[in-house]
N, CA, C and O atoms as a MOPAC input file, in Angstrom:
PM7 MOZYME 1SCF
protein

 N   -158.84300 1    58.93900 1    54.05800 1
 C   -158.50400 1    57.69000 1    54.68200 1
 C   -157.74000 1    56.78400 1    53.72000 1
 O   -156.58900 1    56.43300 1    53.98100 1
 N   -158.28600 1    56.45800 1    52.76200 1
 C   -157.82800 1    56.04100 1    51.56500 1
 C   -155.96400 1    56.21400 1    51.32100 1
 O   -154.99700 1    55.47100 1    51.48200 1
 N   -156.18700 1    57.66400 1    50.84200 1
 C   -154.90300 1    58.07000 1    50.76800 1
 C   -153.91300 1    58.26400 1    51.79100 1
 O   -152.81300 1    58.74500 1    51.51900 1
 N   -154.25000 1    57.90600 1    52.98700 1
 C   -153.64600 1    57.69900 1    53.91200 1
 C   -152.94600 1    56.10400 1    53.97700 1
 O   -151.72900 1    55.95500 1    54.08500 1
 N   -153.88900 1    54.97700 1    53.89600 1
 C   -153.39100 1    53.69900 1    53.90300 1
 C   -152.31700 1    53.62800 1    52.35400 1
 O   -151.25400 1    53.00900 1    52.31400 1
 N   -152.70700 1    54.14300 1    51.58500 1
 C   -151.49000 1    54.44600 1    50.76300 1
 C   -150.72400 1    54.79500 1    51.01500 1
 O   -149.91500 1    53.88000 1    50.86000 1
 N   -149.80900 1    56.32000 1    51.67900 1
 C   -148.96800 1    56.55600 1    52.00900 1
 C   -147.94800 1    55.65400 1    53.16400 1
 O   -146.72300 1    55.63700 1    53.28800 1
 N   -149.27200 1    54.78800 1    54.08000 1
 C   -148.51700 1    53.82600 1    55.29700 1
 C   -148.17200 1    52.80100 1    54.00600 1
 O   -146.99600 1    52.45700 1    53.89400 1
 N   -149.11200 1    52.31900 1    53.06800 1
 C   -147.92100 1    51.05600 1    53.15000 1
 C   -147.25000 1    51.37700 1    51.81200 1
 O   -146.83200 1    50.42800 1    51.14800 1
 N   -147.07700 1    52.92300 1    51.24800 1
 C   -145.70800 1    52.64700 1    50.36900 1
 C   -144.43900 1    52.97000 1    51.28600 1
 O   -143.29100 1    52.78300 1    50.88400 1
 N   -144.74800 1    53.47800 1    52.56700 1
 C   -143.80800 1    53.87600 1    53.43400 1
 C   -143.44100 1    52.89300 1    53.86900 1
 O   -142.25300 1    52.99100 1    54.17800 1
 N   -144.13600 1    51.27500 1    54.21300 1
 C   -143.32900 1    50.29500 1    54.98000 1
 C   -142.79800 1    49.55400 1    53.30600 1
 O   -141.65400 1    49.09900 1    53.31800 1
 N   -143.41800 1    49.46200 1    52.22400 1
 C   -142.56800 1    48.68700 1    51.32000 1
 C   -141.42800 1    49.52300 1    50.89200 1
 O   -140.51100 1    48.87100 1    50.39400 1
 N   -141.19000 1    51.23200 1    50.98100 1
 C   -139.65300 1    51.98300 1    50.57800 1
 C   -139.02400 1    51.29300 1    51.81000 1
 O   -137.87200 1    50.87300 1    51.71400 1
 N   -139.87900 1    51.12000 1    53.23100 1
 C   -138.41600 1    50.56500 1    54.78600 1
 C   -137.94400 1    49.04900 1    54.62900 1
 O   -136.91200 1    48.57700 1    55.10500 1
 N   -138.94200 1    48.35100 1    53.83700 1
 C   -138.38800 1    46.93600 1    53.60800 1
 C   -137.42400 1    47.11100 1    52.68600 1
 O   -136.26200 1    46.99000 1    53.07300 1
 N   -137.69800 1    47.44700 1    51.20500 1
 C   -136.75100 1    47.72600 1    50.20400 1
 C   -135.77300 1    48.17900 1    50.37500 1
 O   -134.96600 1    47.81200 1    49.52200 1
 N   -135.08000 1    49.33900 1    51.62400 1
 C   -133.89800 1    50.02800 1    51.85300 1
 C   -133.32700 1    48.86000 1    52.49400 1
 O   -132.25500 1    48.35200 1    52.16600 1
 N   -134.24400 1    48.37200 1    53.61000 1
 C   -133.54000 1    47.04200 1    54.28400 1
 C   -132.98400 1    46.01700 1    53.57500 1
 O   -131.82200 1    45.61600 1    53.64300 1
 N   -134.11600 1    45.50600 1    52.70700 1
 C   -132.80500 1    44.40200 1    51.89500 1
 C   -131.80400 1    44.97600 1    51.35100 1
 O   -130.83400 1    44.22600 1    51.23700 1
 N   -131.62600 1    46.27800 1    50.87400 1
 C   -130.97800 1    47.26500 1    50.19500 1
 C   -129.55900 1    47.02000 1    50.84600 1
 O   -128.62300 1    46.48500 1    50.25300 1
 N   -129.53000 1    47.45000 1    52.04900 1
 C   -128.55600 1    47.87700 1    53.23000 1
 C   -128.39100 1    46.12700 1    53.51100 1
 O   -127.23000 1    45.80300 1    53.76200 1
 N   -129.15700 1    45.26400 1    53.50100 1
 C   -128.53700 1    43.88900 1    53.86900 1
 C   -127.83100 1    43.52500 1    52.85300 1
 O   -126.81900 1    42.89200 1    53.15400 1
 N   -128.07900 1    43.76900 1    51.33800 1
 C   -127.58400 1    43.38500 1    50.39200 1
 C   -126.01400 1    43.57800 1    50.13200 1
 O   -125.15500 1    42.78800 1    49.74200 1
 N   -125.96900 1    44.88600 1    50.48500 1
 C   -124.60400 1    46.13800 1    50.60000 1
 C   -123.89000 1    45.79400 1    51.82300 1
 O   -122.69900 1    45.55600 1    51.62800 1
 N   -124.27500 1    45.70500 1    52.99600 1
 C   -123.33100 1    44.88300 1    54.09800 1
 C   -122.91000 1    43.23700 1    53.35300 1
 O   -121.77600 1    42.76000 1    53.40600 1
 N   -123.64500 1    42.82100 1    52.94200 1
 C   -123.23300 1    40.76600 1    52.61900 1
 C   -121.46000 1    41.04000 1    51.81100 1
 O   -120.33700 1    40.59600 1    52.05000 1
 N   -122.07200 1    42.05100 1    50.74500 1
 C   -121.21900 1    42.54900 1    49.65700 1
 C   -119.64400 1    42.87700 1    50.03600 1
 O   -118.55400 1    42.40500 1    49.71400 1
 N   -120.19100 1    44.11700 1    51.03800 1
 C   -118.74900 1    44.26700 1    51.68000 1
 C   -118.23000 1    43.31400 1    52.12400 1
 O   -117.23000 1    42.80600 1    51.61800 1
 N   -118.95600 1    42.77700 1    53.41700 1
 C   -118.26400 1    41.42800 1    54.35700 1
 C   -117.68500 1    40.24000 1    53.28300 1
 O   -116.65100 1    39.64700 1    53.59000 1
 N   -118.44100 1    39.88700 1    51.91600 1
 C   -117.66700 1    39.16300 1    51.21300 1
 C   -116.58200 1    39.77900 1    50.54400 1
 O   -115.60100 1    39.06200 1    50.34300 1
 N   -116.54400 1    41.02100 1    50.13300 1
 C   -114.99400 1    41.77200 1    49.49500 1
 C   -114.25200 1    41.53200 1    50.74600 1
 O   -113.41900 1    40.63300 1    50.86200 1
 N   -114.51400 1    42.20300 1    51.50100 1
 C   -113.31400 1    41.54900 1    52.99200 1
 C   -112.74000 1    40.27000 1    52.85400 1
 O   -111.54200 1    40.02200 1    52.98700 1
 N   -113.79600 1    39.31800 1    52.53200 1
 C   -113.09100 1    38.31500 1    53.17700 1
 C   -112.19500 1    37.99500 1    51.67500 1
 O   -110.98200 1    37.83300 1    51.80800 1
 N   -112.77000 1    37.90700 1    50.31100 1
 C   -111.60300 1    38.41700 1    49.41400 1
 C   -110.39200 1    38.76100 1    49.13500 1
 O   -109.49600 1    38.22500 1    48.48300 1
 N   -110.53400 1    40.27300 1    50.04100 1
 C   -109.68900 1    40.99800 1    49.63100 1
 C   -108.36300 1    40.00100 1    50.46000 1
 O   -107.26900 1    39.73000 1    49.96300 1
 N   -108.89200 1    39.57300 1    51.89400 1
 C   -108.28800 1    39.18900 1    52.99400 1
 C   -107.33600 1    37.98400 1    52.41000 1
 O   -106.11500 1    37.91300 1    52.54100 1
 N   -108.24500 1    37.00300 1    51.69300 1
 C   -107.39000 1    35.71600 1    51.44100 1
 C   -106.94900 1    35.70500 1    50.37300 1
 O   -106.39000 1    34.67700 1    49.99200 1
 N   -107.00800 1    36.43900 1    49.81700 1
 C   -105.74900 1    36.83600 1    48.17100 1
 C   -104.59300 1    37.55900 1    48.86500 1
 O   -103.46400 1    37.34500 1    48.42400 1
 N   -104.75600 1    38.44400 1    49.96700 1
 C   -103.18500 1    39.27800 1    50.42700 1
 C   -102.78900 1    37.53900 1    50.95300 1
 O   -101.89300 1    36.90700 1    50.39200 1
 N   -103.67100 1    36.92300 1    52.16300 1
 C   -102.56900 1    36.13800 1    52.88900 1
 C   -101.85100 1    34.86500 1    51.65200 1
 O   -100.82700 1    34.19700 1    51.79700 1
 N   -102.56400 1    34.87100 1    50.78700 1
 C   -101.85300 1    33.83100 1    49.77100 1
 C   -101.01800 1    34.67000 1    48.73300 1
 O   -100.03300 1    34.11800 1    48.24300 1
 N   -101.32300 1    35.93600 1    48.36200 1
 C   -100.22300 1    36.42200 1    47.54400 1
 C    -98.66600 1    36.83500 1    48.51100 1
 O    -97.57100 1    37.20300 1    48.08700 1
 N    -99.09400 1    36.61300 1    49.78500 1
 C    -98.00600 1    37.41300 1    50.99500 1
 C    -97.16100 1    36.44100 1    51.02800 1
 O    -95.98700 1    36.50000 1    50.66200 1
 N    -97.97500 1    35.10400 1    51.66400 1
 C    -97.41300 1    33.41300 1    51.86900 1
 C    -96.32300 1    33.29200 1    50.07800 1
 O    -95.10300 1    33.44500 1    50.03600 1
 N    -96.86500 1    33.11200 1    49.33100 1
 C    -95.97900 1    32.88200 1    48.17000 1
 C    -94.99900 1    33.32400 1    48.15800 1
 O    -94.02300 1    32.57900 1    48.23100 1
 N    -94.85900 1    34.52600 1    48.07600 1
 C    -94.02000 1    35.77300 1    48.21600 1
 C    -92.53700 1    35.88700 1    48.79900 1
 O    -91.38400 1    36.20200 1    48.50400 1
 N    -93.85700 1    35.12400 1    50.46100 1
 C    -92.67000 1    34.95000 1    51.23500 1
 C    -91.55600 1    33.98400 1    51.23200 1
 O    -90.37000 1    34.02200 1    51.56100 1
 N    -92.54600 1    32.90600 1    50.63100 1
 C    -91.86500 1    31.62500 1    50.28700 1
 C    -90.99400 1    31.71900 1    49.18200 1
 O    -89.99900 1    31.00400 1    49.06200 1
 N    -91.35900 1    32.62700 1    48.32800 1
 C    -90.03300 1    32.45700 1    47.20200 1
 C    -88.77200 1    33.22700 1    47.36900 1
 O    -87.72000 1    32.93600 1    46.80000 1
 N    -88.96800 1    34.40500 1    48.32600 1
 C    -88.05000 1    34.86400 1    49.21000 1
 C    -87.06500 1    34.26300 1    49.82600 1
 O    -85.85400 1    34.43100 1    49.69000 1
 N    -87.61800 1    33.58500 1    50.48000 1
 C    -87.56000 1    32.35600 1    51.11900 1
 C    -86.36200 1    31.15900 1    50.69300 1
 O    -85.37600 1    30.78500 1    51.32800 1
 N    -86.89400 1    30.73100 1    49.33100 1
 C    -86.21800 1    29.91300 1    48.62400 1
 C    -84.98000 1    30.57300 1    47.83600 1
 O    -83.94300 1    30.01700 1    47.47300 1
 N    -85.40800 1    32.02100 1    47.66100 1
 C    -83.81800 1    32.92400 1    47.08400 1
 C    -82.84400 1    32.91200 1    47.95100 1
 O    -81.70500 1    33.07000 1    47.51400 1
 N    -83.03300 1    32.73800 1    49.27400 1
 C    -81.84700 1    32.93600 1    50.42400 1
 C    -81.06600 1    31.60900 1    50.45000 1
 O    -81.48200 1    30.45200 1    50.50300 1
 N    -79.63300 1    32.17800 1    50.38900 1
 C    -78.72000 1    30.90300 1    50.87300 1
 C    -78.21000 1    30.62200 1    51.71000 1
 O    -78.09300 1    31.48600 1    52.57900 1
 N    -77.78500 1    29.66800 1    51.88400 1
 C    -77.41400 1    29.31200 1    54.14600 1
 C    -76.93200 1    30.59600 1    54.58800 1
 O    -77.62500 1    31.09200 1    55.47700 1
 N    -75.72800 1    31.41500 1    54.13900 1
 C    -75.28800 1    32.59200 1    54.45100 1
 C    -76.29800 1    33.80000 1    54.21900 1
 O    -75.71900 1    34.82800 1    54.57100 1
 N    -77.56000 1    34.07300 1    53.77000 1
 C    -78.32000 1    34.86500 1    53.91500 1
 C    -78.19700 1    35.58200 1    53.16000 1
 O    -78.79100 1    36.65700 1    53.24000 1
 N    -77.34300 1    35.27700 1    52.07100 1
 C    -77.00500 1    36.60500 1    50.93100 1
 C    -78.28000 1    35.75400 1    50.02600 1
 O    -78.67800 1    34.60000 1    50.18800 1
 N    -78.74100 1    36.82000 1    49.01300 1
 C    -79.75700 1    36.46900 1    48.19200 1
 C    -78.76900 1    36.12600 1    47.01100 1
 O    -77.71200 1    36.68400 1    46.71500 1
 N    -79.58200 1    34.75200 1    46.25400 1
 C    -78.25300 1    34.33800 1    45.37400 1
 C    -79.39800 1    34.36100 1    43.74100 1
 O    -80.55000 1    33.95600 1    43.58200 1
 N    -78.52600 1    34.95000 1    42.88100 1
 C    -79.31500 1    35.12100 1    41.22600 1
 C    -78.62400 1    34.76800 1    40.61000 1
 O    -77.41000 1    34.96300 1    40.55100 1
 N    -79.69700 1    33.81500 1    39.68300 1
 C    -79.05000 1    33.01900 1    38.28400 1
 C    -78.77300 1    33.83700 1    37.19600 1
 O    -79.28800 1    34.78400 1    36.60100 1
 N    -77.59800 1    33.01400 1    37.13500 1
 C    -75.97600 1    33.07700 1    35.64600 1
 C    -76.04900 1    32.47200 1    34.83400 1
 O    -76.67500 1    31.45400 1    35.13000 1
 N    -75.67800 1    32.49400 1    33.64300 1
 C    -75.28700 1    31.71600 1    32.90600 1
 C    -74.12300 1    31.20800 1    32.47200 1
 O    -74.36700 1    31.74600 1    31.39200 1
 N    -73.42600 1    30.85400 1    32.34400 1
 C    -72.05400 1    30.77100 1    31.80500 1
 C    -71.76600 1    29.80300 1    30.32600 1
 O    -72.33000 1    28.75000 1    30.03100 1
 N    -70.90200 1    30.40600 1    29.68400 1
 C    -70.85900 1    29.45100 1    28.33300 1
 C    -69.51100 1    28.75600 1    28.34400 1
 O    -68.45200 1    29.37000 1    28.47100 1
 N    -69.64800 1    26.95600 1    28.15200 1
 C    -68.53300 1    26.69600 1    28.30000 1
 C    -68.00300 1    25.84900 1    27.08600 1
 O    -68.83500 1    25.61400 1    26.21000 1
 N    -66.55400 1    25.29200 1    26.89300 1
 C    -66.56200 1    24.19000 1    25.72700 1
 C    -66.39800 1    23.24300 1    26.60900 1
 O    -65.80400 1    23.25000 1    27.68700 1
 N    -67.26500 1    22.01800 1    25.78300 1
 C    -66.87700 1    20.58400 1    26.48900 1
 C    -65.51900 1    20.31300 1    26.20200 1
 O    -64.93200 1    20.83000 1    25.25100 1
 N    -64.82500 1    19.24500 1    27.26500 1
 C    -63.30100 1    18.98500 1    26.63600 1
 C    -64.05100 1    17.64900 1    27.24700 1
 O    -65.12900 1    17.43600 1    27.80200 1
 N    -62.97900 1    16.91000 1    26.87500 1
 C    -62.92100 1    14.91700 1    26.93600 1
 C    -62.90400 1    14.71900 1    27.69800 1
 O    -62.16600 1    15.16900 1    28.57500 1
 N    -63.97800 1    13.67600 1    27.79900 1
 C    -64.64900 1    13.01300 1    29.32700 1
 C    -66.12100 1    13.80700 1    30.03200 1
 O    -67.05900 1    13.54700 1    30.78600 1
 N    -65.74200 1    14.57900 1    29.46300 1
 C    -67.11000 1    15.89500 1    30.32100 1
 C    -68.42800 1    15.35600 1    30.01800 1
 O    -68.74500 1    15.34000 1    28.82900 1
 N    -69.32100 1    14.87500 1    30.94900 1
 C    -70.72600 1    14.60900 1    30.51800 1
 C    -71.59100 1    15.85200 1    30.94700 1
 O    -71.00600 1    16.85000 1    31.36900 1
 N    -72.66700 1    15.83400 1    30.87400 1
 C    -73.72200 1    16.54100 1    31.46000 1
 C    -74.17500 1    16.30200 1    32.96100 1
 O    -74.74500 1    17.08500 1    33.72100 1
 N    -73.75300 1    14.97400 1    33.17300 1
 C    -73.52500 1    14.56500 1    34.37700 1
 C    -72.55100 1    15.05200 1    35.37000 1
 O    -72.89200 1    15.22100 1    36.54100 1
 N    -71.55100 1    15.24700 1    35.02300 1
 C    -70.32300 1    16.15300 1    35.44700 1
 C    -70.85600 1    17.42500 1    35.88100 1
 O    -70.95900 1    17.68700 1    37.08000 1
 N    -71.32000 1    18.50800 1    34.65400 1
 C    -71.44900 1    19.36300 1    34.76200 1
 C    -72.42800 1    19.78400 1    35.80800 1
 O    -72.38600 1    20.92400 1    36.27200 1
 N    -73.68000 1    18.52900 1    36.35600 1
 C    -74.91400 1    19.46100 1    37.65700 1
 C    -74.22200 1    19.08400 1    38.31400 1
 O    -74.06300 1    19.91400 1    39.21000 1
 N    -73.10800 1    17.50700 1    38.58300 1
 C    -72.51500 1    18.26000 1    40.21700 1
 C    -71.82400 1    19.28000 1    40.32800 1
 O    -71.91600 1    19.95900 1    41.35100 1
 N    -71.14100 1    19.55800 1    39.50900 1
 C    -70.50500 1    20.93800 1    39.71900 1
 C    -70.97000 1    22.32600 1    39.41000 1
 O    -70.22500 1    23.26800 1    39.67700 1
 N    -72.29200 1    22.55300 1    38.80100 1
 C    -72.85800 1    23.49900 1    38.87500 1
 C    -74.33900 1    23.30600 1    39.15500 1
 O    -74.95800 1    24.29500 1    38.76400 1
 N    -74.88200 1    22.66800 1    39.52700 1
 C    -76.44700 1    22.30700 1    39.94100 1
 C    -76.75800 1    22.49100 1    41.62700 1
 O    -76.96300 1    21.48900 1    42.31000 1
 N    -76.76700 1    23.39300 1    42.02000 1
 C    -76.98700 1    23.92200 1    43.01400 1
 C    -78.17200 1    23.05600 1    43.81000 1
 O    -79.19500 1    22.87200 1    43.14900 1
 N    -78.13900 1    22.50400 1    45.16800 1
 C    -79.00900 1    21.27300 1    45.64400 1
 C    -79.94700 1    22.43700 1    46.20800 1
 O    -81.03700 1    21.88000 1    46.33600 1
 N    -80.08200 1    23.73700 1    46.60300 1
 C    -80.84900 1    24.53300 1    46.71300 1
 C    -82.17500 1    24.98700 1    45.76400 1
 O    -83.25200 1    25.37600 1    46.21500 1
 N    -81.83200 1    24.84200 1    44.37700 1
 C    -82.30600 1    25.41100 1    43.25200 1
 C    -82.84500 1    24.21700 1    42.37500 1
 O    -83.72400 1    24.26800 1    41.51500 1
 N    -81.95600 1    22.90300 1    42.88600 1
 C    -82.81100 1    21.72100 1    41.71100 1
 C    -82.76600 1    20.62600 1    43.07800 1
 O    -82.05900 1    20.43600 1    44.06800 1
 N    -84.20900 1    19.95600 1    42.33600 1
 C    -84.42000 1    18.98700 1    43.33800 1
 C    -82.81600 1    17.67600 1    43.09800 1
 O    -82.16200 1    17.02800 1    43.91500 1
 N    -82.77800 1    17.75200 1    42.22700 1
 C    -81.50400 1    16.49100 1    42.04400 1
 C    -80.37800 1    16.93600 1    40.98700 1
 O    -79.98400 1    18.10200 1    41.02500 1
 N    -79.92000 1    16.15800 1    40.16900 1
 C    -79.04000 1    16.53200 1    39.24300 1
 C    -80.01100 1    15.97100 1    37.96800 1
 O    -80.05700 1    16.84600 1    37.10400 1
 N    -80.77100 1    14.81700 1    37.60900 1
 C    -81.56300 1    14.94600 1    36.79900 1
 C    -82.25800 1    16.19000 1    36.13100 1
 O    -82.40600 1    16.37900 1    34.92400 1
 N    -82.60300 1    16.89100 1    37.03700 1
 C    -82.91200 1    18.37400 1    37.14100 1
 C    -82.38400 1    19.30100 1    36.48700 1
 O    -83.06200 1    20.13400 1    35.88500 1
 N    -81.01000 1    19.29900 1    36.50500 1
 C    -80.56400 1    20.30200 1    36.36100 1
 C    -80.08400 1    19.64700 1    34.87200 1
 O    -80.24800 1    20.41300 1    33.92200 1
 N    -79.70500 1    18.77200 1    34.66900 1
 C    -79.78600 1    18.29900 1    33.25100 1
 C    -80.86800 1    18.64100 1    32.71700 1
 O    -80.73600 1    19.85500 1    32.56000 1
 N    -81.73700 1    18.38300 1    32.38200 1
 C    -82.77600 1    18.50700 1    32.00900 1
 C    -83.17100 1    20.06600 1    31.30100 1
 O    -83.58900 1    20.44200 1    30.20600 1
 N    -82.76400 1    20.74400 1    32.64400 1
 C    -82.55000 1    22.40800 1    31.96400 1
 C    -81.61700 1    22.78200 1    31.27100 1
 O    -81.81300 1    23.49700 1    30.28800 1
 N    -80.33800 1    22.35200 1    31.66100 1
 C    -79.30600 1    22.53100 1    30.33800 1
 C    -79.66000 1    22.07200 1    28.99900 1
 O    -79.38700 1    22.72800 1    27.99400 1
 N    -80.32200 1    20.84500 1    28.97500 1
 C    -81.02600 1    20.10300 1    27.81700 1
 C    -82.11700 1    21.28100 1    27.13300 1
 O    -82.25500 1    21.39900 1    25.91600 1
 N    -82.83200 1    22.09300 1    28.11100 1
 C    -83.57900 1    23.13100 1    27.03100 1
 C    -83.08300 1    23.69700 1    26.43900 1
 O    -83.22100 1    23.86400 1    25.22700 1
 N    -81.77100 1    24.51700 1    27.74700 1
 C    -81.09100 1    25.94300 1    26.58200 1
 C    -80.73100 1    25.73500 1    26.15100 1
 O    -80.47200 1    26.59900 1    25.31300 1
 N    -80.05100 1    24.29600 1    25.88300 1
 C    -79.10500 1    24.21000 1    24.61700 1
 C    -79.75000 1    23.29300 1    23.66300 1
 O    -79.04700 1    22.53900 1    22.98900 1
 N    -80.99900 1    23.29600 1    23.55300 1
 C    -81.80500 1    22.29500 1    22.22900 1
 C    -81.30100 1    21.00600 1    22.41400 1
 O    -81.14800 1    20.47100 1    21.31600 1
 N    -80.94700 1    20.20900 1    23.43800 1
 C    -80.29000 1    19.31500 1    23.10200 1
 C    -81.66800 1    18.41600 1    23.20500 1
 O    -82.68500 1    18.82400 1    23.76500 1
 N    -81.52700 1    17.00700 1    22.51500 1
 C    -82.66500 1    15.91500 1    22.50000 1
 C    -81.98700 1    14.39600 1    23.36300 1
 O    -82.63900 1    13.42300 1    23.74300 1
 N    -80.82600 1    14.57600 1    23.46000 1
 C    -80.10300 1    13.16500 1    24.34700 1
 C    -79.44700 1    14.07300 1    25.18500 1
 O    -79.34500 1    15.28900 1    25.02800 1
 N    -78.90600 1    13.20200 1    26.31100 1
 C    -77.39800 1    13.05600 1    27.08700 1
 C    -76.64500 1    13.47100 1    26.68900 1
 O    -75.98200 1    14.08700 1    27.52300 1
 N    -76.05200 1    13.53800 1    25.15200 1
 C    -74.94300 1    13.16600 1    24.78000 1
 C    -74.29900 1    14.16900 1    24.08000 1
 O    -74.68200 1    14.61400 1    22.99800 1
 N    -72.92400 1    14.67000 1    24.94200 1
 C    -72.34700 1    16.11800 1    24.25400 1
 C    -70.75500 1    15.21600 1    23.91100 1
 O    -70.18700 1    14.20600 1    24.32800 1
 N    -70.47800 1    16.46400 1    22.75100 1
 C    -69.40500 1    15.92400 1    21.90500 1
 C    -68.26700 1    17.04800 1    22.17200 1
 O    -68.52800 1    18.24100 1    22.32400 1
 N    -67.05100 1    16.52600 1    22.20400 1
 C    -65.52600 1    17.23100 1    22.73000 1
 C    -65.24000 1    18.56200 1    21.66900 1
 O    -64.56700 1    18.36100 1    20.65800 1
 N    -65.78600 1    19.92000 1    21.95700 1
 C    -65.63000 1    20.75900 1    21.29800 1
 C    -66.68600 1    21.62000 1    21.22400 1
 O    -66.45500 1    22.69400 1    20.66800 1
 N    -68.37600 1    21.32100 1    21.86600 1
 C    -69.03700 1    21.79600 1    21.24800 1
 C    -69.21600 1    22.68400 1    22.54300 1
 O    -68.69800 1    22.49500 1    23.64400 1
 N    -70.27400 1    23.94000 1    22.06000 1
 C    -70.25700 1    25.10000 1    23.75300 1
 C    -71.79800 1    24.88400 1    24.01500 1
 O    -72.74600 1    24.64600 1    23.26600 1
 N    -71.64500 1    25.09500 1    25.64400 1
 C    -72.56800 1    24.88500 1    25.91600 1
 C    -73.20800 1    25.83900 1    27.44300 1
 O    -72.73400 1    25.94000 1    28.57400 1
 N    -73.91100 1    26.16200 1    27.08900 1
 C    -74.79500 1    27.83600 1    28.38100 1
 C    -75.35700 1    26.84200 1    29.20600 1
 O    -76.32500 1    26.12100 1    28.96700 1
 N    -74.24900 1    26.91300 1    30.74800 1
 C    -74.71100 1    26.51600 1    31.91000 1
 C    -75.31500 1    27.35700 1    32.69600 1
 O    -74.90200 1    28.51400 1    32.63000 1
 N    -76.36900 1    27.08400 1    33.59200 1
 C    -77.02300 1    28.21700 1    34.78700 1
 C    -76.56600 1    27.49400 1    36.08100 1
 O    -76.86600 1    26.36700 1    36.47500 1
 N    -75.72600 1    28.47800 1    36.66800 1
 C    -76.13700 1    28.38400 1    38.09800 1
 C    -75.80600 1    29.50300 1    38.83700 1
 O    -75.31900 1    30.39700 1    38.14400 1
 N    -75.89300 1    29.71100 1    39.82500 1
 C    -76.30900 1    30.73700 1    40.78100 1
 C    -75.46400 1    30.87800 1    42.07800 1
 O    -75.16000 1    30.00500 1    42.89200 1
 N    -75.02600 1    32.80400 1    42.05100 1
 C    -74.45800 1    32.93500 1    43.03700 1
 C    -74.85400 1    33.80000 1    43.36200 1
 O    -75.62600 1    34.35200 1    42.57700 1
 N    -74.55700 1    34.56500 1    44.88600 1
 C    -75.08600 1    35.89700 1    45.65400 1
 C    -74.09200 1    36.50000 1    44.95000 1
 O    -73.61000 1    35.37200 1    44.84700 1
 N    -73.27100 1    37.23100 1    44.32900 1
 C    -72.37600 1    38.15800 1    44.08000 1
 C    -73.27900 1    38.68900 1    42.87800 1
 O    -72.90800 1    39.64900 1    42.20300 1

């Protein structure tokens, strides 16, 4: 008799133990799902969006250039983003100064008649 009520209740504490077991292991999955789920739709969304932002009104995908130029007289940096600062690629022309100002180490505004200088901007070709 004895060894009987032993065998019933290690048999219902192994059916509880598998149960939390198996509840534990379903939670697990259902949270990797939902994981796995909202890292694709935000790595997809980005993705798409920078896609997105590579396309130009004509639909050709457009990649940044550099070009090296000499200043001649009169030429500011100002000059140079309207004519190469793409309103697609920089929020303003401040902008795009600003990046010419990295590649070329510069610390002011202020370029001098002779010196060269690596512009970026961007075409589909």
């Amino acid at each position: 008799m004895r060894t009987e009520d032993n065998r019933n209740s290690r048999a219902i504490r192994n059916r509880t133990r598998r149960r939390c077991q198996l509840r534990s292991r379903l939670i697990m999955c259902f949270l990797t799902f939902i994981l796995v789920t909202v890292f694709s739709a935000a790595f997809f969304g980005f993705r798409a969006r920078a896609q997105e932002n590579d396309m130009k009104n004509d639909g050709k995908q457009a990649y940044k250039y550099y070009k090296s130029i000499t200043v001649e007289a009169g030429d500011t940096l100002w000059h140079y983003a309207q004519e190469y600062g793409d309103q697609h690629y920089y929020e303003d022309c401040n902008a795009y100064i600003q990046e010419v100002k990295n590649i070329n180490s510069l610390q002011s505004d202020q370029i001098t008649t002779g010196c060269h200088l690596i512009l970026p901007y961007y075409s589909s070709l």
